[in-house]
Every structure is written in C-alpha cells, then in structure tokens.
PDB file of C-alpha atoms in Angstrom:
ATOM      1  CA  MET A  45      12.206 -55.752  34.329  1.00  0.00           C
ATOM      2  CA  GLU A  46      14.316 -53.087  33.512  1.00  0.00           C
ATOM      3  CA  THR A  47      13.962 -54.626  29.567  1.00  0.00           C
ATOM      4  CA  ALA A  48      10.379 -55.117  30.802  1.00  0.00           C
ATOM      5  CA  LEU A  49      10.280 -51.558  32.102  1.00  0.00           C
ATOM      6  CA  PHE A  50      12.392 -50.079  29.001  1.00  0.00           C
ATOM      7  CA  PHE A  51       9.510 -51.123  26.379  1.00  0.00           C
ATOM      8  CA  ILE A  52       6.405 -50.092  28.567  1.00  0.00           C
ATOM      9  CA  MET A  53       7.724 -46.841  29.226  1.00  0.00           C
ATOM     10  CA  ALA A  54       8.744 -47.025  25.231  1.00  0.00           C
ATOM     11  CA  ALA A  55       4.858 -47.594  23.978  1.00  0.00           C
ATOM     12  CA  ILE A  56       3.541 -44.773  26.316  1.00  0.00           C
ATOM     13  CA  ALA A  57       5.826 -42.085  24.906  1.00  0.00           C
ATOM     14  CA  ILE A  58       5.333 -43.194  21.693  1.00  0.00           C
ATOM     15  CA  THR A  59       1.957 -43.513  21.715  1.00  0.00           C
ATOM     16  CA  ALA A  60       1.106 -40.125  23.999  1.00  0.00           C
ATOM     17  CA  GLY A  61       3.893 -38.491  21.373  1.00  0.00           C
ATOM     18  CA  GLY A  62       1.414 -40.183  18.566  1.00  0.00           C
ATOM     19  CA  MET A  63      -0.825 -38.225  20.195  1.00  0.00           C
ATOM     20  CA  VAL A  64      -0.087 -34.631  20.388  1.00  0.00           C
ATOM     21  CA  ILE A  65       0.590 -34.437  17.142  1.00  0.00           C
ATOM     22  CA  LEU A  66      -2.992 -35.881  15.784  1.00  0.00           C
ATOM     23  CA  ASN A  67      -4.862 -34.594  18.277  1.00  0.00           C
ATOM     24  CA  LYS A  68      -6.790 -32.017  17.322  1.00  0.00           C
ATOM     25  CA  ASN A  69      -7.821 -30.593  20.029  1.00  0.00           C
ATOM     26  CA  PRO A  70      -4.554 -28.374  21.423  1.00  0.00           C
ATOM     27  CA  VAL A  71      -6.070 -29.263  25.435  1.00  0.00           C
ATOM     28  CA  LYS A  72      -5.859 -32.548  24.486  1.00  0.00           C
ATOM     29  CA  SER A  73      -2.427 -32.738  23.027  1.00  0.00           C
ATOM     30  CA  ALA A  74      -0.735 -31.012  25.957  1.00  0.00           C
ATOM     31  CA  PHE A  75      -2.013 -33.333  27.926  1.00  0.00           C
ATOM     32  CA  SER A  76      -0.406 -36.355  25.594  1.00  0.00           C
ATOM     33  CA  LEU A  77       3.160 -34.177  25.688  1.00  0.00           C
ATOM     34  CA  ILE A  78       2.617 -33.814  29.562  1.00  0.00           C
ATOM     35  CA  VAL A  79       2.447 -37.927  29.322  1.00  0.00           C
ATOM     36  CA  VAL A  80       5.971 -38.219  27.348  1.00  0.00           C
ATOM     37  CA  MET A  81       7.628 -35.956  29.863  1.00  0.00           C
ATOM     38  CA  LEU A  82       6.455 -38.344  32.294  1.00  0.00           C
ATOM     39  CA  ALA A  83       7.470 -41.672  30.325  1.00  0.00           C
ATOM     40  CA  LEU A  84      10.403 -40.126  29.525  1.00  0.00           C
ATOM     41  CA  ALA A  85      10.806 -39.387  33.561  1.00  0.00           C
ATOM     42  CA  ILE A  86      11.367 -42.521  34.174  1.00  0.00           C
ATOM     43  CA  LEU A  87      13.491 -43.662  31.966  1.00  0.00           C
ATOM     44  CA  TYR A  88      16.195 -41.582  33.198  1.00  0.00           C
ATOM     45  CA  MET A  89      15.247 -42.510  36.284  1.00  0.00           C
ATOM     46  CA  GLN A  90      16.531 -45.952  34.934  1.00  0.00           C
ATOM     47  CA  LEU A  91      19.734 -44.500  32.843  1.00  0.00           C
ATOM     48  CA  SER A  92      20.802 -43.225  36.481  1.00  0.00           C
ATOM     49  CA  ALA A  93      19.997 -39.921  36.116  1.00  0.00           C
ATOM     50  CA  THR A  94      17.829 -39.227  39.406  1.00  0.00           C
ATOM     51  CA  PHE A  95      18.218 -35.523  39.319  1.00  0.00           C
ATOM     52  CA  LEU A  96      17.410 -34.836  35.532  1.00  0.00           C
ATOM     53  CA  SER A  97      14.714 -36.804  36.048  1.00  0.00           C
ATOM     54  CA  MET A  98      13.712 -34.891  39.068  1.00  0.00           C
ATOM     55  CA  ILE A  99      13.858 -31.785  37.310  1.00  0.00           C
ATOM     56  CA  GLN A 100      12.596 -32.906  33.912  1.00  0.00           C
ATOM     57  CA  ILE A 101       8.977 -33.426  35.909  1.00  0.00           C
ATOM     58  CA  MET A 102       9.685 -30.119  37.467  1.00  0.00           C
ATOM     59  CA  VAL A 103      10.208 -27.482  35.330  1.00  0.00           C
ATOM     60  CA  TYR A 104       9.023 -29.538  31.603  1.00  0.00           C
ATOM     61  CA  ALA A 105       5.740 -31.123  33.265  1.00  0.00           C
ATOM     62  CA  GLY A 106       5.662 -28.515  35.384  1.00  0.00           C
ATOM     63  CA  ALA A 107       6.793 -25.773  34.775  1.00  0.00           C
ATOM     64  CA  VAL A 108       7.156 -25.475  30.719  1.00  0.00           C
ATOM     65  CA  MET A 109       3.815 -27.225  30.272  1.00  0.00           C
ATOM     66  CA  VAL A 110       1.524 -25.077  32.502  1.00  0.00           C
ATOM     67  CA  LEU A 111       2.939 -22.116  30.112  1.00  0.00           C
ATOM     68  CA  PHE A 112       1.524 -23.942  27.105  1.00  0.00           C
ATOM     69  CA  LEU A 113      -1.833 -24.863  28.737  1.00  0.00           C
ATOM     70  CA  PHE A 114      -1.792 -20.574  30.414  1.00  0.00           C
ATOM     71  CA  VAL A 115      -1.638 -19.531  26.592  1.00  0.00           C
ATOM     72  CA  LEU A 116      -4.333 -22.632  25.222  1.00  0.00           C
ATOM     73  CA  PHE A 117      -6.876 -20.881  28.486  1.00  0.00           C
ATOM     74  CA  ILE A 118      -6.352 -17.034  27.200  1.00  0.00           C
ATOM     75  CA  LEU A 119      -6.294 -17.577  23.264  1.00  0.00           C
ATOM     76  CA  ASN A 120      -9.225 -19.593  23.301  1.00  0.00           C
ATOM     77  CA  VAL A 121      -7.312 -22.227  20.428  1.00  0.00           C
ATOM     78  CA  GLY A 122      -9.827 -23.862  18.880  1.00  0.00           C
ATOM     79  CA  VAL A 123     -10.353 -27.573  17.246  1.00  0.00           C
ATOM     80  CA  GLU A 124      -7.973 -27.230  14.277  1.00  0.00           C
ATOM     81  CA  GLY A 125      -9.931 -28.050  10.725  1.00  0.00           C
ATOM     82  CA  ALA A 126      -9.275 -30.301   8.338  1.00  0.00           C
ATOM     83  CA  PHE A 127      -6.395 -30.569   6.640  1.00  0.00           C
ATOM     84  CA  SER A 128      -8.413 -28.774   3.410  1.00  0.00           C
ATOM     85  CA  SER A 129      -5.758 -26.368   1.873  1.00  0.00           C
ATOM     86  CA  ARG A 130      -2.163 -26.962   0.723  1.00  0.00           C
ATOM     87  CA  MET A 131      -3.024 -31.069   1.103  1.00  0.00           C
ATOM     88  CA  TYR A 132      -0.402 -31.903  -1.353  1.00  0.00           C
ATOM     89  CA  LYS A 133       2.296 -29.663   0.282  1.00  0.00           C
ATOM     90  CA  ARG A 134       1.350 -31.587   3.487  1.00  0.00           C
ATOM     91  CA  ALA A 135       1.336 -34.852   1.966  1.00  0.00           C
ATOM     92  CA  VAL A 136       5.185 -33.826   0.456  1.00  0.00           C
ATOM     93  CA  ALA A 137       6.067 -32.690   3.969  1.00  0.00           C
ATOM     94  CA  GLY A 138       4.877 -35.835   5.974  1.00  0.00           C
ATOM     95  CA  LEU A 139       6.656 -38.115   3.603  1.00  0.00           C
ATOM     96  CA  VAL A 140      10.128 -35.380   4.176  1.00  0.00           C
ATOM     97  CA  GLY A 141       9.652 -36.357   7.368  1.00  0.00           C
ATOM     98  CA  ALA A 142       9.317 -39.890   7.164  1.00  0.00           C
ATOM     99  CA  LEU A 143      12.176 -40.324   5.514  1.00  0.00           C
ATOM    100  CA  MET A 144      14.006 -38.461   7.803  1.00  0.00           C
ATOM    101  CA  GLY A 145      13.136 -40.668  10.919  1.00  0.00           C
ATOM    102  CA  VAL A 146      13.837 -43.955   8.934  1.00  0.00           C
ATOM    103  CA  VAL A 147      17.038 -42.816   7.891  1.00  0.00           C
ATOM    104  CA  LEU A 148      17.747 -41.491  11.300  1.00  0.00           C
ATOM    105  CA  ILE A 149      17.265 -45.088  12.799  1.00  0.00           C
ATOM    106  CA  ALA A 150      18.554 -47.167  10.187  1.00  0.00           C
ATOM    107  CA  ALA A 151      22.268 -44.835  11.178  1.00  0.00           C
ATOM    108  CA  VAL A 152      21.000 -46.118  14.077  1.00  0.00           C
ATOM    109  CA  LEU A 153      21.029 -50.069  13.303  1.00  0.00           C
ATOM    110  CA  MET A 154      23.749 -50.000  11.089  1.00  0.00           C
ATOM    111  CA  ARG A 155      26.646 -48.576  14.283  1.00  0.00           C
ATOM    112  CA  GLY A 156      24.099 -50.402  16.616  1.00  0.00           C
ATOM    113  CA  SER A 157      27.166 -53.265  16.879  1.00  0.00           C
ATOM    114  CA  ARG A 158      29.619 -51.025  17.701  1.00  0.00           C
ATOM    115  CA  MET A 159      27.996 -49.640  20.236  1.00  0.00           C
ATOM    116  CA  GLN A 160      27.007 -52.928  22.251  1.00  0.00           C
ATOM    117  CA  GLN A 161      30.936 -52.957  22.773  1.00  0.00           C
ATOM    118  CA  LEU A 162      31.184 -49.981  24.781  1.00  0.00           C
ATOM    119  CA  PRO A 163      32.839 -50.089  27.843  1.00  0.00           C
ATOM    120  CA  GLY A 164      30.877 -51.733  31.195  1.00  0.00           C
ATOM    121  CA  MET A 165      27.878 -50.421  32.641  1.00  0.00           C
ATOM    122  CA  ASP A 166      28.685 -49.766  36.010  1.00  0.00           C
ATOM    123  CA  VAL A 167      28.598 -46.320  36.954  1.00  0.00           C
ATOM    124  CA  ALA A 168      29.685 -45.117  40.706  1.00  0.00           C
ATOM    125  CA  GLY A 169      27.059 -45.352  43.399  1.00  0.00           C
ATOM    126  CA  ASP A 170      25.805 -41.749  43.045  1.00  0.00           C
ATOM    127  CA  PHE A 171      25.871 -41.435  39.403  1.00  0.00           C
ATOM    128  CA  GLY A 172      23.396 -38.897  38.428  1.00  0.00           C
ATOM    129  CA  HIS A 173      22.562 -37.433  41.878  1.00  0.00           C
ATOM    130  CA  ILE A 174      22.884 -33.598  41.885  1.00  0.00           C
ATOM    131  CA  LYS A 175      26.293 -33.966  44.154  1.00  0.00           C
ATOM    132  CA  PRO A 176      28.427 -35.007  40.742  1.00  0.00           C
ATOM    133  CA  VAL A 177      26.026 -32.960  38.431  1.00  0.00           C
ATOM    134  CA  GLY A 178      26.604 -30.078  40.819  1.00  0.00           C
ATOM    135  CA  GLU A 179      29.854 -29.879  40.601  1.00  0.00           C
ATOM    136  CA  LEU A 180      30.047 -30.712  37.018  1.00  0.00           C
ATOM    137  CA  LEU A 181      27.770 -27.866  36.268  1.00  0.00           C
ATOM    138  CA  PHE A 182      29.835 -25.167  38.362  1.00  0.00           C
ATOM    139  CA  THR A 183      33.410 -26.289  37.323  1.00  0.00           C
ATOM    140  CA  LYS A 184      33.713 -27.721  33.352  1.00  0.00           C
ATOM    141  CA  TYR A 185      30.712 -26.011  32.371  1.00  0.00           C
ATOM    142  CA  LEU A 186      30.933 -22.981  34.081  1.00  0.00           C
ATOM    143  CA  LEU A 187      30.994 -20.136  31.447  1.00  0.00           C
ATOM    144  CA  PRO A 188      27.986 -21.885  29.557  1.00  0.00           C
ATOM    145  CA  PHE A 189      25.760 -22.111  32.565  1.00  0.00           C
ATOM    146  CA  GLU A 190      26.332 -18.328  33.789  1.00  0.00           C
ATOM    147  CA  LEU A 191      25.858 -17.530  30.283  1.00  0.00           C
ATOM    148  CA  LEU A 192      22.585 -19.119  30.985  1.00  0.00           C
ATOM    149  CA  SER A 193      21.348 -17.700  33.219  1.00  0.00           C
ATOM    150  CA  ILE A 194      21.810 -14.280  31.201  1.00  0.00           C
ATOM    151  CA  LEU A 195      19.833 -16.135  28.312  1.00  0.00           C
ATOM    152  CA  LEU A 196      16.979 -16.617  30.792  1.00  0.00           C
ATOM    153  CA  LEU A 197      16.859 -12.854  31.896  1.00  0.00           C
ATOM    154  CA  VAL A 198      16.454 -12.035  28.348  1.00  0.00           C
ATOM    155  CA  ALA A 199      13.515 -14.018  27.907  1.00  0.00           C
ATOM    156  CA  ILE A 200      11.874 -13.316  30.419  1.00  0.00           C
ATOM    157  CA  ILE A 201      12.185  -9.084  29.797  1.00  0.00           C
ATOM    158  CA  GLY A 202      11.436 -10.243  26.043  1.00  0.00           C
ATOM    159  CA  ALA A 203       8.748 -12.404  26.516  1.00  0.00           C
ATOM    160  CA  MET A 204       7.519  -9.609  29.195  1.00  0.00           C
ATOM    161  CA  LEU A 205       7.989  -6.588  26.661  1.00  0.00           C
ATOM    162  CA  THR A 206       6.655  -8.765  23.689  1.00  0.00           C
ATOM    163  CA  THR A 207       3.093  -9.464  25.537  1.00  0.00           C
ATOM    164  CA  ARG A 208       3.201  -5.586  26.433  1.00  0.00           C
ATOM    165  CA  PRO A 209      -0.169  -4.271  24.870  1.00  0.00           C
ATOM    166  CA  LYS A 210       1.027  -0.871  24.379  1.00  0.00           C
ATOM    167  CA  TRP A 211       3.478   1.969  25.558  1.00  0.00           C
ATOM    168  CA  PRO A 212       1.446   3.495  28.079  1.00  0.00           C
ATOM    169  CA  LYS A 213       0.988   7.300  27.414  1.00  0.00           C
ATOM    170  CA  LEU A 214       2.613   9.398  29.934  1.00  0.00           C
ATOM    171  CA  LYS A 215       0.504  11.623  31.600  1.00  0.00           C
ATOM    172  CA  LEU A 216       2.011  14.188  33.284  1.00  0.00           C
ATOM    173  CA  PRO A 217      -0.267  17.721  34.371  1.00  0.00           C
ATOM    174  CA  PRO A 218       0.521  20.363  32.116  1.00  0.00           C
ATOM    175  CA  GLU A 219       3.070  22.687  34.496  1.00  0.00           C
ATOM    176  CA  LEU A 220       5.445  19.409  34.221  1.00  0.00           C
ATOM    177  CA  TRP A 221       4.890  19.278  29.899  1.00  0.00           C
ATOM    178  CA  PRO A 222       8.568  18.963  28.716  1.00  0.00           C
ATOM    179  CA  GLY A 223       9.574  22.581  27.549  1.00  0.00           C
ATOM    180  CA  THR A 224       7.140  24.557  29.456  1.00  0.00           C
ATOM    181  CA  ALA A 225       8.893  23.205  32.541  1.00  0.00           C
ATOM    182  CA  ASP A 226      12.490  24.889  31.522  1.00  0.00           C
ATOM    183  CA  GLU A 227      10.499  28.278  30.574  1.00  0.00           C
ATOM    184  CA  ALA A 228       8.020  28.196  34.160  1.00  0.00           C
ATOM    185  CA  SER A 229      11.933  28.118  35.855  1.00  0.00           C
ATOM    186  CA  THR A 230      13.203  30.648  33.859  1.00  0.00           C
ATOM    187  CA  GLU A 231      10.331  33.449  34.309  1.00  0.00           C
ATOM    188  CA  THR A 232      10.197  32.480  38.641  1.00  0.00           C
ATOM    189  CA  GLY A 233      14.427  33.249  37.659  1.00  0.00           C
ATOM    190  CA  GLU A 234      13.675  36.067  36.579  1.00  0.00           C
ATOM    191  CA  GLU A 235      11.353  37.008  39.243  1.00  0.00           C
ATOM    192  CA  ASN A 236      13.770  36.432  41.656  1.00  0.00           C
TER     193      ASN A 236
ATOM    194  CA  MET B  78      18.486 -52.309  27.832  1.00  0.00           C
ATOM    195  CA  THR B  79      20.811 -51.332  25.101  1.00  0.00           C
ATOM    196  CA  LEU B  80      22.233 -48.433  23.888  1.00  0.00           C
ATOM    197  CA  THR B  81      20.571 -48.636  20.530  1.00  0.00           C
ATOM    198  CA  GLY B  82      17.257 -49.364  22.577  1.00  0.00           C
ATOM    199  CA  TYR B  83      17.117 -45.625  23.966  1.00  0.00           C
ATOM    200  CA  LEU B  84      18.544 -44.102  20.350  1.00  0.00           C
ATOM    201  CA  ILE B  85      15.486 -45.751  17.959  1.00  0.00           C
ATOM    202  CA  LEU B  86      13.282 -44.924  20.377  1.00  0.00           C
ATOM    203  CA  SER B  87      14.681 -41.208  20.337  1.00  0.00           C
ATOM    204  CA  ALA B  88      14.926 -40.702  17.338  1.00  0.00           C
ATOM    205  CA  ILE B  89      11.429 -41.866  16.797  1.00  0.00           C
ATOM    206  CA  LEU B  90      10.338 -39.020  19.040  1.00  0.00           C
ATOM    207  CA  PHE B  91      12.727 -36.740  17.060  1.00  0.00           C
ATOM    208  CA  THR B  92      10.533 -37.807  14.089  1.00  0.00           C
ATOM    209  CA  LEU B  93       7.209 -37.680  15.677  1.00  0.00           C
ATOM    210  CA  GLY B  94       8.542 -33.740  16.571  1.00  0.00           C
ATOM    211  CA  VAL B  95       9.189 -33.210  12.323  1.00  0.00           C
ATOM    212  CA  LEU B  96       6.296 -34.537  11.521  1.00  0.00           C
ATOM    213  CA  GLY B  97       4.485 -32.543  13.942  1.00  0.00           C
ATOM    214  CA  VAL B  98       6.593 -28.658  12.634  1.00  0.00           C
ATOM    215  CA  LEU B  99       6.074 -30.116   9.154  1.00  0.00           C
ATOM    216  CA  LEU B 100       2.440 -30.521   9.327  1.00  0.00           C
ATOM    217  CA  ARG B 101       0.279 -29.027  12.283  1.00  0.00           C
ATOM    218  CA  ARG B 102      -1.146 -25.238  11.657  1.00  0.00           C
ATOM    219  CA  ASN B 103      -1.587 -23.906  14.937  1.00  0.00           C
ATOM    220  CA  ALA B 104       1.866 -22.061  15.920  1.00  0.00           C
ATOM    221  CA  ILE B 105       0.579 -23.323  19.666  1.00  0.00           C
ATOM    222  CA  MET B 106       1.291 -26.761  18.714  1.00  0.00           C
ATOM    223  CA  ILE B 107       4.686 -26.366  16.414  1.00  0.00           C
ATOM    224  CA  LEU B 108       6.146 -24.925  19.687  1.00  0.00           C
ATOM    225  CA  MET B 109       4.909 -27.946  21.328  1.00  0.00           C
ATOM    226  CA  SER B 110       6.848 -29.847  19.046  1.00  0.00           C
ATOM    227  CA  ILE B 111       9.323 -28.005  19.123  1.00  0.00           C
ATOM    228  CA  GLU B 112       9.479 -29.052  22.673  1.00  0.00           C
ATOM    229  CA  LEU B 113       8.809 -32.851  21.752  1.00  0.00           C
ATOM    230  CA  MET B 114      12.016 -32.917  19.836  1.00  0.00           C
ATOM    231  CA  LEU B 115      13.934 -31.437  22.662  1.00  0.00           C
ATOM    232  CA  ASN B 116      12.356 -34.309  24.799  1.00  0.00           C
ATOM    233  CA  ALA B 117      14.007 -36.481  22.168  1.00  0.00           C
ATOM    234  CA  VAL B 118      17.575 -35.658  22.153  1.00  0.00           C
ATOM    235  CA  ASN B 119      18.077 -35.292  26.110  1.00  0.00           C
ATOM    236  CA  LEU B 120      17.103 -38.127  25.924  1.00  0.00           C
ATOM    237  CA  ALA B 121      19.703 -39.681  23.487  1.00  0.00           C
ATOM    238  CA  MET B 122      22.053 -37.718  26.262  1.00  0.00           C
ATOM    239  CA  VAL B 123      20.947 -39.182  28.466  1.00  0.00           C
ATOM    240  CA  ALA B 124      21.099 -43.177  26.993  1.00  0.00           C
ATOM    241  CA  PHE B 125      24.682 -42.030  26.198  1.00  0.00           C
ATOM    242  CA  SER B 126      26.007 -40.752  28.990  1.00  0.00           C
ATOM    243  CA  ARG B 127      24.680 -43.612  30.892  1.00  0.00           C
ATOM    244  CA  PHE B 128      26.172 -46.187  27.986  1.00  0.00           C
ATOM    245  CA  ILE B 129      29.770 -44.499  27.651  1.00  0.00           C
ATOM    246  CA  PRO B 130      29.861 -43.371  31.852  1.00  0.00           C
ATOM    247  CA  GLY B 131      31.090 -39.770  31.970  1.00  0.00           C
ATOM    248  CA  LEU B 132      28.160 -37.332  33.038  1.00  0.00           C
ATOM    249  CA  ASP B 133      29.060 -34.813  30.633  1.00  0.00           C
ATOM    250  CA  GLY B 134      25.934 -35.598  28.780  1.00  0.00           C
ATOM    251  CA  GLN B 135      23.208 -34.543  31.276  1.00  0.00           C
ATOM    252  CA  VAL B 136      24.990 -31.709  32.240  1.00  0.00           C
ATOM    253  CA  ILE B 137      23.939 -30.577  28.526  1.00  0.00           C
ATOM    254  CA  SER B 138      21.082 -32.354  28.607  1.00  0.00           C
ATOM    255  CA  PHE B 139      20.318 -30.017  31.741  1.00  0.00           C
ATOM    256  CA  LEU B 140      21.567 -26.531  29.765  1.00  0.00           C
ATOM    257  CA  ILE B 141      18.876 -27.831  27.225  1.00  0.00           C
ATOM    258  CA  ILE B 142      15.464 -27.514  28.900  1.00  0.00           C
ATOM    259  CA  ALA B 143      17.125 -24.754  31.239  1.00  0.00           C
ATOM    260  CA  ILE B 144      16.717 -22.981  26.878  1.00  0.00           C
ATOM    261  CA  ALA B 145      13.736 -24.944  26.209  1.00  0.00           C
ATOM    262  CA  ALA B 146      12.224 -22.910  28.825  1.00  0.00           C
ATOM    263  CA  ALA B 147      13.404 -20.067  27.685  1.00  0.00           C
ATOM    264  CA  GLU B 148      12.405 -20.754  23.701  1.00  0.00           C
ATOM    265  CA  ALA B 149       8.960 -21.737  24.763  1.00  0.00           C
ATOM    266  CA  ALA B 150       8.262 -17.847  27.210  1.00  0.00           C
ATOM    267  CA  VAL B 151       9.408 -16.084  24.131  1.00  0.00           C
ATOM    268  CA  GLY B 152       7.891 -18.223  21.484  1.00  0.00           C
ATOM    269  CA  LEU B 153       4.398 -18.762  23.140  1.00  0.00           C
ATOM    270  CA  ALA B 154       4.776 -14.233  24.005  1.00  0.00           C
ATOM    271  CA  LEU B 155       5.455 -14.545  20.430  1.00  0.00           C
ATOM    272  CA  VAL B 156       2.114 -16.517  19.593  1.00  0.00           C
ATOM    273  CA  VAL B 157      -0.261 -14.289  22.504  1.00  0.00           C
ATOM    274  CA  GLN B 158       1.063 -10.584  20.558  1.00  0.00           C
ATOM    275  CA  VAL B 159       0.039 -12.588  16.991  1.00  0.00           C
ATOM    276  CA  ALA B 160      -2.543 -13.745  18.300  1.00  0.00           C
ATOM    277  CA  ARG B 161      -4.110 -10.146  19.085  1.00  0.00           C
ATOM    278  CA  ASP B 162      -3.037  -8.261  16.283  1.00  0.00           C
ATOM    279  CA  ARG B 163      -4.241 -10.621  13.720  1.00  0.00           C
ATOM    280  CA  GLN B 164      -7.125 -12.748  16.147  1.00  0.00           C
ATOM    281  CA  THR B 165      -5.349 -15.981  14.660  1.00  0.00           C
ATOM    282  CA  VAL B 166      -2.419 -18.136  15.436  1.00  0.00           C
ATOM    283  CA  ASP B 167      -3.185 -20.652  11.826  1.00  0.00           C
ATOM    284  CA  VAL B 168       0.965 -19.954  10.386  1.00  0.00           C
ATOM    285  CA  ASP B 169      -0.692 -21.139   7.176  1.00  0.00           C
ATOM    286  CA  ASP B 170      -2.496 -17.333   7.662  1.00  0.00           C
ATOM    287  CA  LEU B 171       0.491 -15.381   8.362  1.00  0.00           C
ATOM    288  CA  THR B 172       1.718 -14.234   5.213  1.00  0.00           C
ATOM    289  CA  LEU B 173       2.833 -11.123   5.304  1.00  0.00           C
ATOM    290  CA  LEU B 174       6.371 -11.795   5.089  1.00  0.00           C
ATOM    291  CA  ARG B 175       6.011 -14.069   1.892  1.00  0.00           C
ATOM    292  CA  GLY B 176       7.755 -13.484  -1.453  1.00  0.00           C
TER     293      GLY B 176
END
C-alpha cells in the first residue's frame, strides 16, 4: 500500500514537473507546479512529516503559487514562442542539464546499498507533529529562526520598494518650501 | 519505500528544475523552476529526516520553505519592475548587462 502510494505520487510529481517546464503557457505551468507541490505534500505525510505537509500546502501551494499567478495575470504574460533563436546553445544547455540529472541519480544508486543499512524505521508516535518540530525550532534552531524573520521583513520592504512606480513628488504649498520657510520665520521675528 | 526511491524522485525533480532554468526564456518560468528545485531539496531533507530518525531535516525544510517565499516575493517584484520598464519578461531580450 505504502509502496503503491509512493509510486503513484512519484508518477504524478514527475509528470506534472515535466509539464511545468514543457508547457508554453505559463499559467498552465503554474497549475502543474501546484500539482507537484500537492503530490509532495502527500509524500511528506507518508514520511510522517505531518506539520511540514500542512505548511507545504498552505505556504507553497497556497501563498507562493497565488503570488506567481497574480504576477502572471498582472503582466498578462503571453505564450512563449518556439525555441527559434540560439537553438544550438539551448541544445547544449539541455544536454548539460540532463547530464547533471544522470550524475545525480547515479550517485544515489551507487550509495544505495549503504543507505539500506540505515538504523530502524521506528519513530516516536508524535514524530513530525507540530510540538516536537516547534520545540526544536525554538531551541536548537532559534538563531536561524530569528534571522529568518528579519529576512522576511527585509524581503517585504524590498519587494514593496522595488515595485513602487515612482518616488512621489512632494506637493507642498509655496509658503512651506524649503528655504522660504526660514526667511518667513526670520521676517516675522524682525517684526516682533 | 526505501530512502533510495525518495532520493531518486528528488533527483529527477531537481533535474527538471535545472532544465527549466536552462531552457525557458520567460523570467517567471525560471523562478517557477527554481521553486521546483527547492521542492526537490525539501523532499530529500524530509526523507533523510525520516530514515535517519531526527527532526533536524524537517526544521531545515521549514526554513527552506520560508526562504523560498522570500525569494519568490523579491524575484517577482523585480520581474514586475523589469516588465514595466522594458515591456518584456523574456530573458533573451534583457541584454543590457551583457559584456
């Protein structure tokens, strides 16, 4: 049962992952990516990472992909044309990428026999639940966690400032223009 | 299911992400392929955390998800600004910095 579920989810993830990079329409690619993320969430559940599975659905499939879809709709990105220009370079790039994949899989398979001998499969009943993960997050990984909050804050401010259309022009009435204000105050001072 | 199966799935998804970054010309598609690669790494992390019992892998996965969200926000902001400025998101047309 577990093995069957793994193979079904792996097939779905690989098919949808292929559709992500092969689809000419970016919106269809985005939806394929959501399918990949949901399949991975089910695999996380099977790996008894229940908290991470929920986070995967909420943050990745929910928030990040909605952000991608919003940008696609805002920019009205059309369908990508055929790979006409620099065909040769693209073929080389694809070959290099495929070669990297072969090397990765070969590395996993070569070490496979050693990985089979890993210690027992038995884990505690609450393994991967929110409490033990949270405890680890607030003790051993406290510094990365806090740094991450700063990173997110900087990312929010950076994204807002980057997409800002233009610095707003200051529209002050003439009596408040810099320079004249000082003169006005000195003039009133002289009168007194 | 063994650890090897999960790692091979992770390697295949990572390779698909690399191919997407190398082959696609749309900047948003490149960002999506990066997300695919990050997801593949997350799967490897969670699989290791299950088969070498210990929650560290899951916590690192959690951190990776948060970093990916920040990266997507900033990257998409840059893409929006480039699209406003140049009326294109095709990375082949953005050659201003090419030597």
